[in-house]
Amino acid sequence: MLVSCGWLVLVVKNWRARNWRRVLWWLGCWGLSALTWTPVAFSFGSESLGKITTSQWGGGVWVLIPLEPASIDTSFWLNVVMTFPQGVLLKWNWPHLRWSQVIGAGLLTGLTLEGGQAIGNAFVALGRWVDINDVLTNWTGVVLGACACALVARYGHWRLTSPKR
């Protein structure tokens, strides 16, 4: 609830300033946190692929070994899709970011989402898996979204400019 209140304040602040790009950015942040920090688990995996190596710690299930064959399932790819729009919004809002900063933002996105799940598991029994693969796929989605935005801007004759402050 506290995180949602914070996102709401930022959405309203930018709405009042008619800074629509930032409104979309903060709504995207809100949506990602709602998808990943609520006690609802989705499973799109397949039992036929094998077992995923897990550990129990801090009230939750942890996946610390990346890219095991059983972990590359539909949910793996949906994590990329989930964060792709945030990468587009990142590049659209801050077009002058260096690519190292975009890569860092993608990594920070993945770590924040999974870290929030770890904290939620420890304090309120959120029941979510904390998965290194999600960090990687969230990072990939943000970076691919930013790349797509940059390519459209470059070859689609669409100009990226910083939003008014």
PDB file of C-alpha atoms in Angstrom:
ATOM      1  CA  MET A   1       0.000   0.000   0.000  1.00  0.00           C
ATOM      2  CA  LEU A   2       2.827   2.390   0.817  1.00  0.00           C
ATOM      3  CA  VAL A   3       4.459   1.835  -2.559  1.00  0.00           C
ATOM      4  CA  SER A   4       1.119   2.372  -4.316  1.00  0.00           C
ATOM      5  CA  CYS A   5       0.637   5.641  -2.440  1.00  0.00           C
ATOM      6  CA  GLY A   6       4.075   6.762  -3.593  1.00  0.00           C
ATOM      7  CA  TRP A   7       3.294   5.913  -7.219  1.00  0.00           C
ATOM      8  CA  LEU A   8      -0.070   7.688  -6.930  1.00  0.00           C
ATOM      9  CA  VAL A   9       1.603  10.878  -5.669  1.00  0.00           C
ATOM     10  CA  LEU A  10       4.048  10.825  -8.608  1.00  0.00           C
ATOM     11  CA  VAL A  11       1.281  10.127 -11.132  1.00  0.00           C
ATOM     12  CA  VAL A  12      -0.879  12.976  -9.807  1.00  0.00           C
ATOM     13  CA  LYS A  13       2.073  15.391  -9.648  1.00  0.00           C
ATOM     14  CA  ASN A  14       2.946  14.748 -13.297  1.00  0.00           C
ATOM     15  CA  TRP A  15      -0.716  14.703 -14.338  1.00  0.00           C
ATOM     16  CA  ARG A  16      -1.157  18.193 -12.916  1.00  0.00           C
ATOM     17  CA  ALA A  17       1.963  19.324 -14.771  1.00  0.00           C
ATOM     18  CA  ARG A  18       0.537  17.728 -17.948  1.00  0.00           C
ATOM     19  CA  ASN A  19       3.730  15.731 -18.305  1.00  0.00           C
ATOM     20  CA  TRP A  20       2.057  12.771 -19.986  1.00  0.00           C
ATOM     21  CA  ARG A  21       5.247  10.832 -20.673  1.00  0.00           C
ATOM     22  CA  ARG A  22       6.126  10.823 -17.010  1.00  0.00           C
ATOM     23  CA  VAL A  23       2.556   9.900 -16.085  1.00  0.00           C
ATOM     24  CA  LEU A  24       2.961   6.828 -18.283  1.00  0.00           C
ATOM     25  CA  TRP A  25       6.376   6.114 -16.748  1.00  0.00           C
ATOM     26  CA  TRP A  26       5.036   6.196 -13.178  1.00  0.00           C
ATOM     27  CA  LEU A  27       1.957   4.180 -14.153  1.00  0.00           C
ATOM     28  CA  GLY A  28       4.329   1.602 -15.634  1.00  0.00           C
ATOM     29  CA  CYS A  29       6.309   1.485 -12.388  1.00  0.00           C
ATOM     30  CA  TRP A  30       3.060   1.086 -10.486  1.00  0.00           C
ATOM     31  CA  GLY A  31       1.924  -1.709 -12.792  1.00  0.00           C
ATOM     32  CA  LEU A  32       5.211  -3.602 -12.484  1.00  0.00           C
ATOM     33  CA  SER A  33       5.172  -3.393  -8.706  1.00  0.00           C
ATOM     34  CA  ALA A  34       1.526  -4.493  -8.621  1.00  0.00           C
ATOM     35  CA  LEU A  35       2.292  -7.475 -10.865  1.00  0.00           C
ATOM     36  CA  THR A  36       5.304  -8.587  -8.876  1.00  0.00           C
ATOM     37  CA  TRP A  37       4.616  -7.570  -5.282  1.00  0.00           C
ATOM     38  CA  THR A  38       1.107  -8.926  -4.771  1.00  0.00           C
ATOM     39  CA  PRO A  39       0.454 -12.347  -3.240  1.00  0.00           C
ATOM     40  CA  VAL A  40      -0.809 -13.821  -6.487  1.00  0.00           C
ATOM     41  CA  ALA A  41       1.392 -16.361  -8.213  1.00  0.00           C
ATOM     42  CA  PHE A  42       1.080 -17.194 -11.887  1.00  0.00           C
ATOM     43  CA  SER A  43       2.579 -20.308 -13.399  1.00  0.00           C
ATOM     44  CA  PHE A  44       3.010 -20.761 -17.115  1.00  0.00           C
ATOM     45  CA  GLY A  45       5.662 -23.445 -16.764  1.00  0.00           C
ATOM     46  CA  SER A  46       5.668 -27.001 -17.959  1.00  0.00           C
ATOM     47  CA  GLU A  47       6.187 -29.946 -15.640  1.00  0.00           C
ATOM     48  CA  SER A  48       7.669 -31.984 -18.499  1.00  0.00           C
ATOM     49  CA  LEU A  49      10.811 -29.845 -18.763  1.00  0.00           C
ATOM     50  CA  GLY A  50      12.335 -31.085 -15.513  1.00  0.00           C
ATOM     51  CA  LYS A  51      13.020 -29.708 -12.103  1.00  0.00           C
ATOM     52  CA  ILE A  52      14.268 -26.272 -11.135  1.00  0.00           C
ATOM     53  CA  THR A  53      16.874 -26.157  -8.360  1.00  0.00           C
ATOM     54  CA  THR A  54      15.419 -24.090  -5.524  1.00  0.00           C
ATOM     55  CA  SER A  55      16.317 -23.065  -1.984  1.00  0.00           C
ATOM     56  CA  GLN A  56      14.109 -22.047   0.915  1.00  0.00           C
ATOM     57  CA  TRP A  57      15.174 -18.836   2.626  1.00  0.00           C
ATOM     58  CA  GLY A  58      13.533 -15.852   4.275  1.00  0.00           C
ATOM     59  CA  GLY A  59      10.025 -17.222   3.980  1.00  0.00           C
ATOM     60  CA  GLY A  60      10.233 -17.837   0.244  1.00  0.00           C
ATOM     61  CA  VAL A  61      11.503 -19.991  -2.574  1.00  0.00           C
ATOM     62  CA  TRP A  62      14.726 -18.820  -4.229  1.00  0.00           C
ATOM     63  CA  VAL A  63      16.075 -19.802  -7.656  1.00  0.00           C
ATOM     64  CA  LEU A  64      19.782 -18.985  -7.706  1.00  0.00           C
ATOM     65  CA  ILE A  65      20.992 -21.028 -10.673  1.00  0.00           C
ATOM     66  CA  PRO A  66      20.328 -19.101 -13.896  1.00  0.00           C
ATOM     67  CA  LEU A  67      19.068 -20.524 -17.158  1.00  0.00           C
ATOM     68  CA  GLU A  68      18.328 -24.097 -16.147  1.00  0.00           C
ATOM     69  CA  PRO A  69      16.384 -25.724 -18.996  1.00  0.00           C
ATOM     70  CA  ALA A  70      13.278 -26.143 -16.823  1.00  0.00           C
ATOM     71  CA  SER A  71      13.262 -22.424 -15.993  1.00  0.00           C
ATOM     72  CA  ILE A  72      13.092 -21.320 -19.628  1.00  0.00           C
ATOM     73  CA  ASP A  73       9.348 -21.580 -20.088  1.00  0.00           C
ATOM     74  CA  THR A  74       6.488 -19.293 -21.035  1.00  0.00           C
ATOM     75  CA  SER A  75       6.809 -17.230 -17.844  1.00  0.00           C
ATOM     76  CA  PHE A  76      10.483 -16.655 -18.670  1.00  0.00           C
ATOM     77  CA  TRP A  77       9.530 -14.947 -21.938  1.00  0.00           C
ATOM     78  CA  LEU A  78       6.536 -13.150 -20.409  1.00  0.00           C
ATOM     79  CA  ASN A  79       8.920 -11.397 -18.010  1.00  0.00           C
ATOM     80  CA  VAL A  80      10.718  -9.916 -21.018  1.00  0.00           C
ATOM     81  CA  VAL A  81       7.382  -8.809 -22.478  1.00  0.00           C
ATOM     82  CA  MET A  82       6.292  -7.360 -19.115  1.00  0.00           C
ATOM     83  CA  THR A  83       9.259  -4.994 -18.824  1.00  0.00           C
ATOM     84  CA  PHE A  84       9.624  -4.120 -22.532  1.00  0.00           C
ATOM     85  CA  PRO A  85       7.167  -1.166 -22.309  1.00  0.00           C
ATOM     86  CA  GLN A  86       9.094   0.268 -19.370  1.00  0.00           C
ATOM     87  CA  GLY A  87      12.237   0.242 -21.515  1.00  0.00           C
ATOM     88  CA  VAL A  88      10.391   2.141 -24.240  1.00  0.00           C
ATOM     89  CA  LEU A  89       9.170   4.660 -21.660  1.00  0.00           C
ATOM     90  CA  LEU A  90      12.669   4.965 -20.192  1.00  0.00           C
ATOM     91  CA  LYS A  91      14.186   5.961 -23.527  1.00  0.00           C
ATOM     92  CA  TRP A  92      11.192   8.151 -24.420  1.00  0.00           C
ATOM     93  CA  ASN A  93      11.383  10.085 -21.138  1.00  0.00           C
ATOM     94  CA  TRP A  94      15.165  10.301 -20.961  1.00  0.00           C
ATOM     95  CA  PRO A  95      16.417  10.141 -24.574  1.00  0.00           C
ATOM     96  CA  HIS A  96      19.916  11.327 -23.706  1.00  0.00           C
ATOM     97  CA  LEU A  97      20.739   8.441 -21.370  1.00  0.00           C
ATOM     98  CA  ARG A  98      23.952   6.656 -22.251  1.00  0.00           C
ATOM     99  CA  TRP A  99      23.564   2.966 -23.038  1.00  0.00           C
ATOM    100  CA  SER A 100      25.492   2.082 -19.896  1.00  0.00           C
ATOM    101  CA  GLN A 101      22.791   3.932 -17.944  1.00  0.00           C
ATOM    102  CA  VAL A 102      20.030   2.065 -19.791  1.00  0.00           C
ATOM    103  CA  ILE A 103      21.739  -1.233 -18.988  1.00  0.00           C
ATOM    104  CA  GLY A 104      22.053  -0.154 -15.350  1.00  0.00           C
ATOM    105  CA  ALA A 105      18.383   0.855 -15.246  1.00  0.00           C
ATOM    106  CA  GLY A 106      17.405  -2.554 -16.608  1.00  0.00           C
ATOM    107  CA  LEU A 107      19.484  -4.323 -13.982  1.00  0.00           C
ATOM    108  CA  LEU A 108      18.095  -2.065 -11.255  1.00  0.00           C
ATOM    109  CA  THR A 109      14.562  -2.864 -12.450  1.00  0.00           C
ATOM    110  CA  GLY A 110      15.143  -6.608 -12.157  1.00  0.00           C
ATOM    111  CA  LEU A 111      16.875  -6.330  -8.793  1.00  0.00           C
ATOM    112  CA  THR A 112      14.178  -4.016  -7.414  1.00  0.00           C
ATOM    113  CA  LEU A 113      11.311  -6.259  -8.485  1.00  0.00           C
ATOM    114  CA  GLU A 114      12.938  -9.427  -7.137  1.00  0.00           C
ATOM    115  CA  GLY A 115      14.217  -7.634  -4.039  1.00  0.00           C
ATOM    116  CA  GLY A 116      10.677  -6.444  -3.346  1.00  0.00           C
ATOM    117  CA  GLN A 117       9.491 -10.022  -3.593  1.00  0.00           C
ATOM    118  CA  ALA A 118      12.205 -11.152  -1.158  1.00  0.00           C
ATOM    119  CA  ILE A 119      11.237  -8.431   1.316  1.00  0.00           C
ATOM    120  CA  GLY A 120       7.556  -9.293   0.895  1.00  0.00           C
ATOM    121  CA  ASN A 121       8.283 -12.973   1.508  1.00  0.00           C
ATOM    122  CA  ALA A 122      10.252 -12.176   4.667  1.00  0.00           C
ATOM    123  CA  PHE A 123       7.772  -9.758   6.216  1.00  0.00           C
ATOM    124  CA  VAL A 124       4.293 -10.658   4.965  1.00  0.00           C
ATOM    125  CA  ALA A 125       4.614 -14.186   3.513  1.00  0.00           C
ATOM    126  CA  LEU A 126       4.042 -12.943  -0.032  1.00  0.00           C
ATOM    127  CA  GLY A 127       4.541 -16.439  -1.437  1.00  0.00           C
ATOM    128  CA  ARG A 128       6.489 -15.326  -4.521  1.00  0.00           C
ATOM    129  CA  TRP A 129       9.589 -16.985  -5.943  1.00  0.00           C
ATOM    130  CA  VAL A 130      12.747 -14.878  -5.950  1.00  0.00           C
ATOM    131  CA  ASP A 131      14.359 -15.924  -9.221  1.00  0.00           C
ATOM    132  CA  ILE A 132      17.669 -14.919 -10.802  1.00  0.00           C
ATOM    133  CA  ASN A 133      16.085 -15.649 -14.175  1.00  0.00           C
ATOM    134  CA  ASP A 134      13.502 -12.929 -13.511  1.00  0.00           C
ATOM    135  CA  VAL A 135      16.304 -10.431 -12.863  1.00  0.00           C
ATOM    136  CA  LEU A 136      17.837 -11.393 -16.218  1.00  0.00           C
ATOM    137  CA  THR A 137      14.558 -11.303 -18.147  1.00  0.00           C
ATOM    138  CA  ASN A 138      13.430  -8.025 -16.569  1.00  0.00           C
ATOM    139  CA  TRP A 139      16.800  -6.513 -17.487  1.00  0.00           C
ATOM    140  CA  THR A 140      16.467  -7.869 -21.031  1.00  0.00           C
ATOM    141  CA  GLY A 141      12.951  -6.458 -21.433  1.00  0.00           C
ATOM    142  CA  VAL A 142      13.995  -2.956 -20.361  1.00  0.00           C
ATOM    143  CA  VAL A 143      17.049  -2.930 -22.622  1.00  0.00           C
ATOM    144  CA  LEU A 144      15.140  -4.319 -25.631  1.00  0.00           C
ATOM    145  CA  GLY A 145      12.362  -1.760 -25.100  1.00  0.00           C
ATOM    146  CA  ALA A 146      14.883   1.084 -25.005  1.00  0.00           C
ATOM    147  CA  CYS A 147      16.580  -0.298 -28.138  1.00  0.00           C
ATOM    148  CA  ALA A 148      13.232  -0.499 -29.945  1.00  0.00           C
ATOM    149  CA  CYS A 149      12.420   3.084 -28.994  1.00  0.00           C
ATOM    150  CA  ALA A 150      15.835   4.279 -30.185  1.00  0.00           C
ATOM    151  CA  LEU A 151      15.471   2.391 -33.480  1.00  0.00           C
ATOM    152  CA  VAL A 152      12.010   3.819 -34.124  1.00  0.00           C
ATOM    153  CA  ALA A 153      13.335   7.291 -33.341  1.00  0.00           C
ATOM    154  CA  ARG A 154      16.280   6.840 -35.668  1.00  0.00           C
ATOM    155  CA  TYR A 155      14.679   5.087 -38.624  1.00  0.00           C
ATOM    156  CA  GLY A 156      11.036   5.985 -38.169  1.00  0.00           C
ATOM    157  CA  HIS A 157      11.618   9.738 -38.427  1.00  0.00           C
ATOM    158  CA  TRP A 158      10.283  10.183 -34.914  1.00  0.00           C
ATOM    159  CA  ARG A 159      12.143  12.650 -32.785  1.00  0.00           C
ATOM    160  CA  LEU A 160      12.934  11.876 -29.181  1.00  0.00           C
ATOM    161  CA  THR A 161      13.033  14.999 -27.106  1.00  0.00           C
ATOM    162  CA  SER A 162      13.056  15.430 -23.381  1.00  0.00           C
ATOM    163  CA  PRO A 163       9.631  16.126 -21.917  1.00  0.00           C
ATOM    164  CA  LYS A 164       9.004  19.594 -20.544  1.00  0.00           C
ATOM    165  CA  ARG A 165       9.732  19.943 -16.875  1.00  0.00           C
TER     166      ARG A 165
END
